[in-house]
Short mmCIF file of C-alpha atoms and ligand atoms in Angstrom, two decimals:
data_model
loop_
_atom_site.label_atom_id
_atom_site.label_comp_id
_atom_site.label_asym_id
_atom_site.label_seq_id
_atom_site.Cartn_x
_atom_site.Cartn_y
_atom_site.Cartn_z
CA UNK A 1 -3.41 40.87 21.87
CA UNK A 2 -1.34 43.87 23.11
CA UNK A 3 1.27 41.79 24.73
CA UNK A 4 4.94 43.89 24.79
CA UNK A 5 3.32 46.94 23.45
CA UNK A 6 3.36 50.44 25.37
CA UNK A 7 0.82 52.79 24.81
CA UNK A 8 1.16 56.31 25.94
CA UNK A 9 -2.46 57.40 26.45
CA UNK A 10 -3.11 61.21 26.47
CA UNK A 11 -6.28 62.16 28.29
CA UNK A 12 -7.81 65.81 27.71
CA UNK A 13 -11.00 68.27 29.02
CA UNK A 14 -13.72 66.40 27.82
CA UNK A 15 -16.60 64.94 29.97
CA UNK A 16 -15.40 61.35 27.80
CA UNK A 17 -12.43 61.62 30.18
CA UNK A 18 -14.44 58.90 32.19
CA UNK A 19 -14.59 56.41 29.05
CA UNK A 20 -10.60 56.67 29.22
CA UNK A 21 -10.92 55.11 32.42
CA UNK A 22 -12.26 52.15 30.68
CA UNK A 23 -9.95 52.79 27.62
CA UNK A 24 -7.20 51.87 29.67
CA UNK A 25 -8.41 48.89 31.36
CA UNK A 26 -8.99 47.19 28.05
CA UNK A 27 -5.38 48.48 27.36
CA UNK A 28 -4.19 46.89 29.90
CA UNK A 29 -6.06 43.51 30.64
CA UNK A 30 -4.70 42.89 26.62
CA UNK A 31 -1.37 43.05 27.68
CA UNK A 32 0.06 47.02 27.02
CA UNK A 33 1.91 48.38 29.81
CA UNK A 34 0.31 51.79 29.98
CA UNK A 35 1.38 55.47 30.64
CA UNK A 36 -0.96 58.25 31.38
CA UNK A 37 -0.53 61.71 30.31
CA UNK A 38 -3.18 64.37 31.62
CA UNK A 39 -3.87 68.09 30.69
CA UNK A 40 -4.82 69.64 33.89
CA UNK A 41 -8.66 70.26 32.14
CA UNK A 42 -8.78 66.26 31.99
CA UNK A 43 -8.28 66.15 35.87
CA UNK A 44 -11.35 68.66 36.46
CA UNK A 45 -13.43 65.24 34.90
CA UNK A 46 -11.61 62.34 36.42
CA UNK A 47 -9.34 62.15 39.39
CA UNK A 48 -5.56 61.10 38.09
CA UNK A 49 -5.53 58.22 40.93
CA UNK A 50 -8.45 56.59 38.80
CA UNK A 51 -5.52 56.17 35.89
CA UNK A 52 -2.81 55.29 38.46
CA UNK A 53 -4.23 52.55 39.29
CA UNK A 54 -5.39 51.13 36.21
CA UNK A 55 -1.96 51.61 34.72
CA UNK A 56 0.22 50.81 37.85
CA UNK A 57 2.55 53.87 36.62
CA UNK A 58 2.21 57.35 37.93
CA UNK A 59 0.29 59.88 35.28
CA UNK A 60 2.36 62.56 33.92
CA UNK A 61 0.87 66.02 34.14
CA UNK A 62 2.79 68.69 35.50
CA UNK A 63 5.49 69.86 32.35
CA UNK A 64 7.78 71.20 35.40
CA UNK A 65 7.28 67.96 37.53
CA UNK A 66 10.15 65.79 38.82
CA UNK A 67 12.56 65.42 35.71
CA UNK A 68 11.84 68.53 33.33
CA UNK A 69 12.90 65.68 30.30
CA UNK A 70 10.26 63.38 31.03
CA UNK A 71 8.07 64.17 28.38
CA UNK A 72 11.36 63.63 25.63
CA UNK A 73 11.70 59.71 27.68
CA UNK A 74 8.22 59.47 27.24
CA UNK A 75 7.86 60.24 23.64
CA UNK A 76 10.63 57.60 22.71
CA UNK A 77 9.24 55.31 25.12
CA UNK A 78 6.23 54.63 23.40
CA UNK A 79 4.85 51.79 20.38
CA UNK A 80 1.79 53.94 20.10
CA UNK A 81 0.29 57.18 21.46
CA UNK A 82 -3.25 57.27 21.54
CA UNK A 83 -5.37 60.77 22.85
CA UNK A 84 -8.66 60.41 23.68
CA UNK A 85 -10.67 62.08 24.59
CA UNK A 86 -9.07 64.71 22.48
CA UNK A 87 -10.63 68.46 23.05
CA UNK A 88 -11.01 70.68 20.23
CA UNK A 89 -8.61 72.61 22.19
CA UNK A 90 -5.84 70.31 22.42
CA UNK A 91 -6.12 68.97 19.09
CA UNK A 92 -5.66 72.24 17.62
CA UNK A 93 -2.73 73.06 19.89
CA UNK A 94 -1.12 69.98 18.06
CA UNK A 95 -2.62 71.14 14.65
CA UNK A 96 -0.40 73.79 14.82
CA UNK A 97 2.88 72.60 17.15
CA UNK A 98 1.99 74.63 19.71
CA UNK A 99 3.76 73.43 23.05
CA UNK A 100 2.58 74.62 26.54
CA UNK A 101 1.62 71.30 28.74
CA UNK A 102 2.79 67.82 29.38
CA UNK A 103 0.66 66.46 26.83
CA UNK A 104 1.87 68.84 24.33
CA UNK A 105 5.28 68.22 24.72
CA UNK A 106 5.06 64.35 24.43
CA UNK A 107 2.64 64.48 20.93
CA UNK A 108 5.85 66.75 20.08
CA UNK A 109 8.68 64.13 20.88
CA UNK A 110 6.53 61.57 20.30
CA UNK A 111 8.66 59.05 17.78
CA UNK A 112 5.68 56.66 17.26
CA UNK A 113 2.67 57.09 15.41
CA UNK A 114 -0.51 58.78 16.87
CA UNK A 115 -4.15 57.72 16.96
CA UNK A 116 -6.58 60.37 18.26
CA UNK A 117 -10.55 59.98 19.10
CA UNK A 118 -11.90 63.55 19.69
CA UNK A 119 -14.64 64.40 21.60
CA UNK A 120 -17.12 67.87 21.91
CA UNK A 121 -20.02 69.43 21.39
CA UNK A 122 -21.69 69.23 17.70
CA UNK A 123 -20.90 72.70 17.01
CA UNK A 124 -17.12 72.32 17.84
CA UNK A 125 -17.14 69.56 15.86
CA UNK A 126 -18.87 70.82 13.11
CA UNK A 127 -16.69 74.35 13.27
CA UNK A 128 -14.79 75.13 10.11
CA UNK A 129 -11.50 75.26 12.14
CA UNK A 130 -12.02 71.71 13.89
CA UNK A 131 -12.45 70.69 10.58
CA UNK A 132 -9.13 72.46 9.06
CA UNK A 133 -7.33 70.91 12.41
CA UNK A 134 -8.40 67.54 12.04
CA UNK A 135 -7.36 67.95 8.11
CA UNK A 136 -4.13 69.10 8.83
CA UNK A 137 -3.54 66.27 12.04
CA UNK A 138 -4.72 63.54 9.49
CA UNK A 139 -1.74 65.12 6.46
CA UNK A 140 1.22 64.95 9.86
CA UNK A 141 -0.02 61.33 9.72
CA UNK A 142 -2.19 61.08 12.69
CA UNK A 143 -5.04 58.57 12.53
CA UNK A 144 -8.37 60.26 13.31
CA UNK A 145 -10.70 58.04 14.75
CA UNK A 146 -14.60 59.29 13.83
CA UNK A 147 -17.26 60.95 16.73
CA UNK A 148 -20.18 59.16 17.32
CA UNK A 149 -23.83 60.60 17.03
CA UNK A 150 -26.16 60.64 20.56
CA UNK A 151 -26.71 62.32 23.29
CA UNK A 152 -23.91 65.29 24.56
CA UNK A 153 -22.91 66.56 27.51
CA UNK A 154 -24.54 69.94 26.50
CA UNK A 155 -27.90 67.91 26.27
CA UNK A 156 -28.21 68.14 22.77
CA UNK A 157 -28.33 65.93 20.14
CA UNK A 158 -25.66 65.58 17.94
CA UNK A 159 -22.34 64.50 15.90
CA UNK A 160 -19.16 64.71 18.62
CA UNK A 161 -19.00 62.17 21.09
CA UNK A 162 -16.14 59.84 20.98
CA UNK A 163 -15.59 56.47 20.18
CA UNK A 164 -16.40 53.90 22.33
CA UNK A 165 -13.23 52.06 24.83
CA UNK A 166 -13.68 48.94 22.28
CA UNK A 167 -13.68 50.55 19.03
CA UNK A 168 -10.27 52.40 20.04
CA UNK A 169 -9.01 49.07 21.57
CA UNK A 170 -10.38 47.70 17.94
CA UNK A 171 -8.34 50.12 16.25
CA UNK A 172 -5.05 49.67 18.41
CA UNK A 173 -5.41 46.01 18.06
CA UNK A 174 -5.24 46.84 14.01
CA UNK A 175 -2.65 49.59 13.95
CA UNK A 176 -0.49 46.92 15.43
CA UNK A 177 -1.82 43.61 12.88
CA UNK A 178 0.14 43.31 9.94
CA UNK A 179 0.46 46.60 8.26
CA UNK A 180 1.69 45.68 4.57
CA UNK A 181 0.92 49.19 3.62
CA UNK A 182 3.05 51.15 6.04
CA UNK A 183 4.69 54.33 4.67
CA UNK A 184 2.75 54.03 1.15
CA UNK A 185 0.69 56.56 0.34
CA UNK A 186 -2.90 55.20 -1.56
CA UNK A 187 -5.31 57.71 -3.60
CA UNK A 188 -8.90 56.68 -3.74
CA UNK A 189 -11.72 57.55 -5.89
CA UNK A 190 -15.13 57.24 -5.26
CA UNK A 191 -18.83 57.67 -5.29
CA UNK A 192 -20.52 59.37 -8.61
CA UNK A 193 -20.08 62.92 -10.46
CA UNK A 194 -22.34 65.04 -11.39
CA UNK A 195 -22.28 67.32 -14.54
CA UNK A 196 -24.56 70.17 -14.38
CA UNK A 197 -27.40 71.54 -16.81
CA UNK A 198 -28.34 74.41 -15.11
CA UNK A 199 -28.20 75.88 -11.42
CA UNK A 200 -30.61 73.57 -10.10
CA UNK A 201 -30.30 70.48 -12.30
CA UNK A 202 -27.44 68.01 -13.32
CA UNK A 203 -26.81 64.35 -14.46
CA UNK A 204 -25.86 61.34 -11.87
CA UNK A 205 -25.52 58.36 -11.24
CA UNK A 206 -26.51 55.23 -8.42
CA UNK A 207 -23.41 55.01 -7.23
CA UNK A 208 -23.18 55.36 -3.34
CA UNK A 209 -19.30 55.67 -2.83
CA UNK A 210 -19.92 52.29 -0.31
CA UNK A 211 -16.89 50.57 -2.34
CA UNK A 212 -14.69 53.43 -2.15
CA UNK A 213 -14.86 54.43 1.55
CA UNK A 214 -14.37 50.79 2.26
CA UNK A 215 -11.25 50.60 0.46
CA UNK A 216 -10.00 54.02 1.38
CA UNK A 217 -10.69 52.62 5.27
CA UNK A 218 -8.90 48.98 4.40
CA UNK A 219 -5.98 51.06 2.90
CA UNK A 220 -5.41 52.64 6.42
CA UNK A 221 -6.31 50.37 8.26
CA UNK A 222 -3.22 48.32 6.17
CA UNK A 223 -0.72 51.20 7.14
CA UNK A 224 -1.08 53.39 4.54
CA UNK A 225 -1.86 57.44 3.97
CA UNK A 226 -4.67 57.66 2.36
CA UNK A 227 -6.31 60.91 0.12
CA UNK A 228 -10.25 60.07 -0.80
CA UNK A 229 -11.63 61.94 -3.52
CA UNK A 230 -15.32 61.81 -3.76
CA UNK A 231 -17.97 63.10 -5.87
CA UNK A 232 -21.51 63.86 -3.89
CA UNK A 233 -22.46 61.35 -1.09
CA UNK A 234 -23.87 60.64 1.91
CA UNK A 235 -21.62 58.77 3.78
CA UNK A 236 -20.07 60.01 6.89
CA UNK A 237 -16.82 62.16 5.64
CA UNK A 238 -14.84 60.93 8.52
CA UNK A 239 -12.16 58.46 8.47
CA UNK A 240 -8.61 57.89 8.61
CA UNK A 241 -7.84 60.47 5.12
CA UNK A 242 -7.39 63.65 3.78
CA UNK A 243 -11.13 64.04 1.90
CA UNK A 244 -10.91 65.89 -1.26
CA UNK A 245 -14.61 66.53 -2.30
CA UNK A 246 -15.93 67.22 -6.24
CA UNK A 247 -19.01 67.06 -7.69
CA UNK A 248 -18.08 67.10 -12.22
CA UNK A 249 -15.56 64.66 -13.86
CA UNK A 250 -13.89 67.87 -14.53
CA UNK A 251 -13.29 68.65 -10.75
CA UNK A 252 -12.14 65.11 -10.26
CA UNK A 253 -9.78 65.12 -13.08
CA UNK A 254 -7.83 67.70 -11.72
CA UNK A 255 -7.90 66.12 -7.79
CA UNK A 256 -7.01 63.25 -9.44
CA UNK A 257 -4.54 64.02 -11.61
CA UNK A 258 -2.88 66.74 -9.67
CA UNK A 259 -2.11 64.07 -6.76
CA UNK A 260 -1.27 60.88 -8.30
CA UNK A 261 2.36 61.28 -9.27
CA UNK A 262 3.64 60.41 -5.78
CA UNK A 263 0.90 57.73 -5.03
CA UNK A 264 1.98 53.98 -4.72
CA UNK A 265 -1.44 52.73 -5.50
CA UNK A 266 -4.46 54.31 -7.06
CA UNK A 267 -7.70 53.19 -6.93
CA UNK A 268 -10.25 54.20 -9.33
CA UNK A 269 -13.94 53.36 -7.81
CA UNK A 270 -15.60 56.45 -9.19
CA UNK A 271 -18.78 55.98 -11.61
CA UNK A 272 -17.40 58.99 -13.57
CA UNK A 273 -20.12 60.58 -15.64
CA UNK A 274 -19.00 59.90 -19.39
CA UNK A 275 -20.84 62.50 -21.09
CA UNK A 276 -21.46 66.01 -19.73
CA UNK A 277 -23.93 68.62 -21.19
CA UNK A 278 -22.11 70.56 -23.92
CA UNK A 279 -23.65 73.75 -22.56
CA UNK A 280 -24.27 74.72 -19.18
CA UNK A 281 -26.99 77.29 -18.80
CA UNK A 282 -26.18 79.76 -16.09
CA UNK A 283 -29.89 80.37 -15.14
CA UNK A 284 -32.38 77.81 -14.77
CA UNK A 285 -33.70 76.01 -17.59
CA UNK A 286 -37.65 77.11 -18.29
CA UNK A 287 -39.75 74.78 -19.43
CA UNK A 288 -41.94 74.89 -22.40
CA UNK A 289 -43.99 72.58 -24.75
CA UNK A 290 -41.75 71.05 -27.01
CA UNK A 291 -39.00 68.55 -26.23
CA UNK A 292 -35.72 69.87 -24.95
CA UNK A 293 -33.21 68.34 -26.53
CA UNK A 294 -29.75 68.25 -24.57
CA UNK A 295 -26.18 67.89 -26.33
CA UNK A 296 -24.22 65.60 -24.22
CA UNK A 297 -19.86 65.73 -24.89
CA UNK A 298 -17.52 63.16 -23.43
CA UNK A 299 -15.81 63.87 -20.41
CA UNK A 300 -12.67 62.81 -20.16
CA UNK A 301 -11.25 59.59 -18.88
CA UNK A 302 -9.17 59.95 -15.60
CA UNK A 303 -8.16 56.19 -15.16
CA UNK A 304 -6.97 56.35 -19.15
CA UNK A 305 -5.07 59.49 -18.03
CA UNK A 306 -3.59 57.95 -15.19
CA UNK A 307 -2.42 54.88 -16.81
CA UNK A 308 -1.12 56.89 -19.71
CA UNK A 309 0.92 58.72 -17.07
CA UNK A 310 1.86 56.47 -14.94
CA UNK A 311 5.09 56.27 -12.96
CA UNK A 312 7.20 53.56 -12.99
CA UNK A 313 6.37 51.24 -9.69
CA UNK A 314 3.35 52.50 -8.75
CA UNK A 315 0.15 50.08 -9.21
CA UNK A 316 -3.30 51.03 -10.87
CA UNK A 317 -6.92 49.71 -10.05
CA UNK A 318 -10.11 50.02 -12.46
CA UNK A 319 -13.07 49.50 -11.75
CA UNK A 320 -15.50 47.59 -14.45
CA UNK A 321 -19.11 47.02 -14.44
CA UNK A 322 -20.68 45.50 -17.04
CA UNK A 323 -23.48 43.50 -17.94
CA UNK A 324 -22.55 40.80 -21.07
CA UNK A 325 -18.75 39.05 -21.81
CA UNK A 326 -17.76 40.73 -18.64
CA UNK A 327 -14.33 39.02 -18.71
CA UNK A 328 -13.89 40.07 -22.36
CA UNK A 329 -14.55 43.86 -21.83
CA UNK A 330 -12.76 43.92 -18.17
CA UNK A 331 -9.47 42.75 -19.80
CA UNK A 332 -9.88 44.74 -22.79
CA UNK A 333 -10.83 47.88 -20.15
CA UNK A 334 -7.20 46.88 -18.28
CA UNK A 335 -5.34 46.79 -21.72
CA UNK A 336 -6.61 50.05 -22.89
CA UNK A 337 -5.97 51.93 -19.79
CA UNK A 338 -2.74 50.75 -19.23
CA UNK A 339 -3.81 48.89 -15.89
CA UNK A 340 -2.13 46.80 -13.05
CA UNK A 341 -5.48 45.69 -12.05
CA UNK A 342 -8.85 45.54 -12.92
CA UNK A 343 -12.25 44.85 -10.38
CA UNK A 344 -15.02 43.26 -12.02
CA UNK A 345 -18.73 43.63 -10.97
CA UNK A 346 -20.79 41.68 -13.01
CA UNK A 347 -23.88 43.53 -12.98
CA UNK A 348 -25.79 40.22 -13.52
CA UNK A 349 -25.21 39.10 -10.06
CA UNK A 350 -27.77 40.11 -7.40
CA UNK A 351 -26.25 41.61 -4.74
CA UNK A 352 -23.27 43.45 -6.88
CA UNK A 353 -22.41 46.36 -8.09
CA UNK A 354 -24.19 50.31 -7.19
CA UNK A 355 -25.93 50.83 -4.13
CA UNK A 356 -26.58 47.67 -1.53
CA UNK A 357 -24.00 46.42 1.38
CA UNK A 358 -23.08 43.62 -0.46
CA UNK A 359 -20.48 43.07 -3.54
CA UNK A 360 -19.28 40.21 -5.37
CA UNK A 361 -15.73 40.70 -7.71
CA UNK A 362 -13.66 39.21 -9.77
CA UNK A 363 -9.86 40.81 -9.42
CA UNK A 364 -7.78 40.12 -12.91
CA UNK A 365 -4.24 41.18 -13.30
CA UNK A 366 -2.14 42.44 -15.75
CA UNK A 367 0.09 38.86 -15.62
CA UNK A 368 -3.15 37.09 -15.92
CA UNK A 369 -4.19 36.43 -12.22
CA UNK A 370 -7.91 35.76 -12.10
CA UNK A 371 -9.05 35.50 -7.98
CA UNK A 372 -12.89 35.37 -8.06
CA UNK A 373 -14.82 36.59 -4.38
CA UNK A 374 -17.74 35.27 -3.00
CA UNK A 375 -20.53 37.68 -2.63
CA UNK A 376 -19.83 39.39 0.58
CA UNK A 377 -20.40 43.11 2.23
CA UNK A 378 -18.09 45.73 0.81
CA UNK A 379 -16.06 46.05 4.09
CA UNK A 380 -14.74 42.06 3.49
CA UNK A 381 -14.48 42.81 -0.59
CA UNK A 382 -12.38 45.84 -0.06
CA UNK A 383 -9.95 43.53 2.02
CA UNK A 384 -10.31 40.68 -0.46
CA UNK A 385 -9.19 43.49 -3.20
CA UNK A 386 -6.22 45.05 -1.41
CA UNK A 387 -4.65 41.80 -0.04
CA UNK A 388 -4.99 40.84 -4.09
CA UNK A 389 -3.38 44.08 -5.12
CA UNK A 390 -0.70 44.28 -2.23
CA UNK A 391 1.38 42.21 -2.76
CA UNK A 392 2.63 43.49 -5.74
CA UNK A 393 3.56 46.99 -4.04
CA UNK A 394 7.03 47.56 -3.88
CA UNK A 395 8.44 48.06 -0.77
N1 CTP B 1 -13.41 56.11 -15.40
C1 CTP B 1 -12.66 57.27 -15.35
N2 CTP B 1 -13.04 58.38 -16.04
C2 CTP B 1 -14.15 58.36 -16.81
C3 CTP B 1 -14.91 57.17 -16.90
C4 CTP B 1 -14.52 56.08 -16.18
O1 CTP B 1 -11.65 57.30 -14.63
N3 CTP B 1 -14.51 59.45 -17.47
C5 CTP B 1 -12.94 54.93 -14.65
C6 CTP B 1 -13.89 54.39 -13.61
O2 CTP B 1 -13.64 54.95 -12.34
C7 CTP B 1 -13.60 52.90 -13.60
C8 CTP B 1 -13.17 52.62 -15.02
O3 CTP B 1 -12.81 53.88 -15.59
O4 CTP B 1 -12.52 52.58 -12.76
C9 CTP B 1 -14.22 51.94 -15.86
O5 CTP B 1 -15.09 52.85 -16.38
P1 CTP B 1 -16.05 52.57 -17.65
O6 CTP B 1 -16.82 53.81 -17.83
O7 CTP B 1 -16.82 51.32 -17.39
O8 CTP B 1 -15.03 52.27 -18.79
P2 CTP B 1 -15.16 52.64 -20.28
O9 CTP B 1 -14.34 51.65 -21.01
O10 CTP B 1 -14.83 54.08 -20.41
O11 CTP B 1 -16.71 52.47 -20.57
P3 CTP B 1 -17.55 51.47 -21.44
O12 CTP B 1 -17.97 50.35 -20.50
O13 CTP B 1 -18.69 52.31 -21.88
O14 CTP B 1 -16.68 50.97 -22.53
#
């Protein structure tokens, strides 16, 4: 399935270094002709002979080695570089552009794109700075592959070790599938707001944000950049995008809005709070005998913004749930809002809509294409919805 491709493969200090062993034998036995580049931490884990011989080329390691241009060849040479393990070290050192070791250099000439699959200890991971490097790595367009929870070389138990050989061969095999999304840039919404009453106390919603992060993960995985925006969930909040997080309607008005003039496609999956309270009372809320009676205002309607506002060539999705003459109310939500699209859930049908695995959608568009899906898990109804809205991207 990698037949003709070349695959630079950067390996870095991690005790995962022996999983790139493997990495590269799946690399190869699909087809990619394979070149090795090792910090000189990486060969304190595994020997560079080991990579040798599983890519038949010698491994590139020493910046002042042989021909001091190597790593420039290198970087053009490539289809795809992939690091991994990548250190919190190194992955910081290409955060910021900093150049002092083979590896370096080629992520620096590097003229393809990059796919990375760190790998440390839970508290590296979870570090404010990893955090801000892998942030910054995923806006220079790198695609961040997420850690896996278990055991750690430290002993603990924790977030940090990296993906397994066949989910990175899984995700090589995709970057190089048909990538109709390449160079567009997609914002996402997703998950539910939540508009406070007090310190401790707000109104919510069911919604889980499933929908979103699957679409937000198709969208990459179909080439493009992708920015989430998500209200309160608990979904891992790694994945190939920049994650904006909000909790009110207010909050994600303004990520929203402040983004979306440069976006090809915008999705809105969001269950939005309509109404927040009217007054928010900055200590908590005693109780007492009689009723309390709450004032509830409208919030105000991103997607109706957005379609009011919306640039000429760039394509919007709604979201509509509803539970009687779903068609009627979908198209009239599309109308109103000035949508491209518009993603029915009819709440009627067990197995759709908030919470579960599962969704089943209609897609209507704006020239009067009806495609109606099966009932299906959200991973296979996010690509049913963005091969339906695709094609009418321009490129
Ligand atoms: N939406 C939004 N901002 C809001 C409310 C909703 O952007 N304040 C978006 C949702 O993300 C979804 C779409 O609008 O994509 C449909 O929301 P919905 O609340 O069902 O539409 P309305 O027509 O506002 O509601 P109703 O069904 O009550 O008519």
């Amino acid at each position: 399935m990698l037949a003709g491709k070349k695959i630079i493969v950067g390996i870095t200090g991690s005790i995962a270094a022996y999983k790139a062993a493997l990495m590269v034998r799946l690399f190869v036995k699909n087809g990619a002709e394979v070149r090795v580049v090792m910090t000189e931490a990486a060969k304190q884990f595994v020997g560079s002979l080991t990579f040798s011989n599983l890519s038949q080329q010698p491994v590139f390691s020493g910046l002042w080695d042989g021909n001091w241009t190597e790593h420039v060849h290198l970087g053009a040479w490539g289809d795809l570089m992939v690091v991994a393990p990548a250190s919190a070290n190194t992955l910081s050192k290409f955060a910021l552009g900093i150049c002092d070791n083979a590896l370096t250099a080629v992520y620096l000439s590097a003229k393809c794109p990059v796919l990375m699959a760190p790998a440390m200890d839970a508290d590296m991971y979870q570090h404010p700075s990893t955090f801000r490097n892998l942030n910054q790595l995923k806006k220079d367009g790198v695609q961040v592959l997420g850690v896996g929870t278990g055991f750690l070389a430290s002993g603990l138990v924790g977030e940090g070790r990296m993906a397994e050989p066949e989910d990175i061969l899984e995700a090589v095999i995709n970057h190089f599938g048909p990538r109709p999304l390449h160079g567009k840039k997609v914002l996402v919404s997703a998950g539910p707001t939540r508009e406070a009453i007090d310190p401790v106390r707000f109104i919510s919603n069911g919604s889980t944000g499933t929908m979103g992060y699957a679409l937000a993960r198709q969208a990459a995985n179909l080439g493009a950049t992708v920015t989430l925006v998500s209200g309160p969930v608990a979904l891992s909040p790694d994945g190939p995008w920049e994650l904006i997080n909000v909790n009110s309607a207010a909050e994600m008005f303004v990520a929203m809005t402040s983004r979306s003039a440069d976006q090809d496609l915008i999705i809105m999956t969001a269950a939005v709070g309509d109404y927040q309270p009217v007054e928010f009372s900055p200590t908590k809320i005693k109780k007492a005998d009689k009723n309390l009676v709450l004032e509830l205002g409208r919030t105000q309607d991103i997607l109706r913004h957005l379609g009011d506002t919306k640039p000429a060539g760039q394509v919007l999705v709604g979201f509509a749930l509803e539970t009687n003459d779903e068609e009627a109310h979908a198209l009239d939500k599309m109308k109103r809002k000035n949508l491209d699209f518009i993603v029915l859930n009819a709440l009627c049908d067990s197995g759709a809509g908030f919470g579960g695995s599962t969704n089943k959608v209609t897609v209507f568009g704006r020239d009067g294409q009806k495609q109606s899906f099966e009932l299906k898990g959200k991973v296979e109804v996010a690509a049913d919805i963005l091969n339906a809205v695709c094609k009418t991207i321009q490129q």
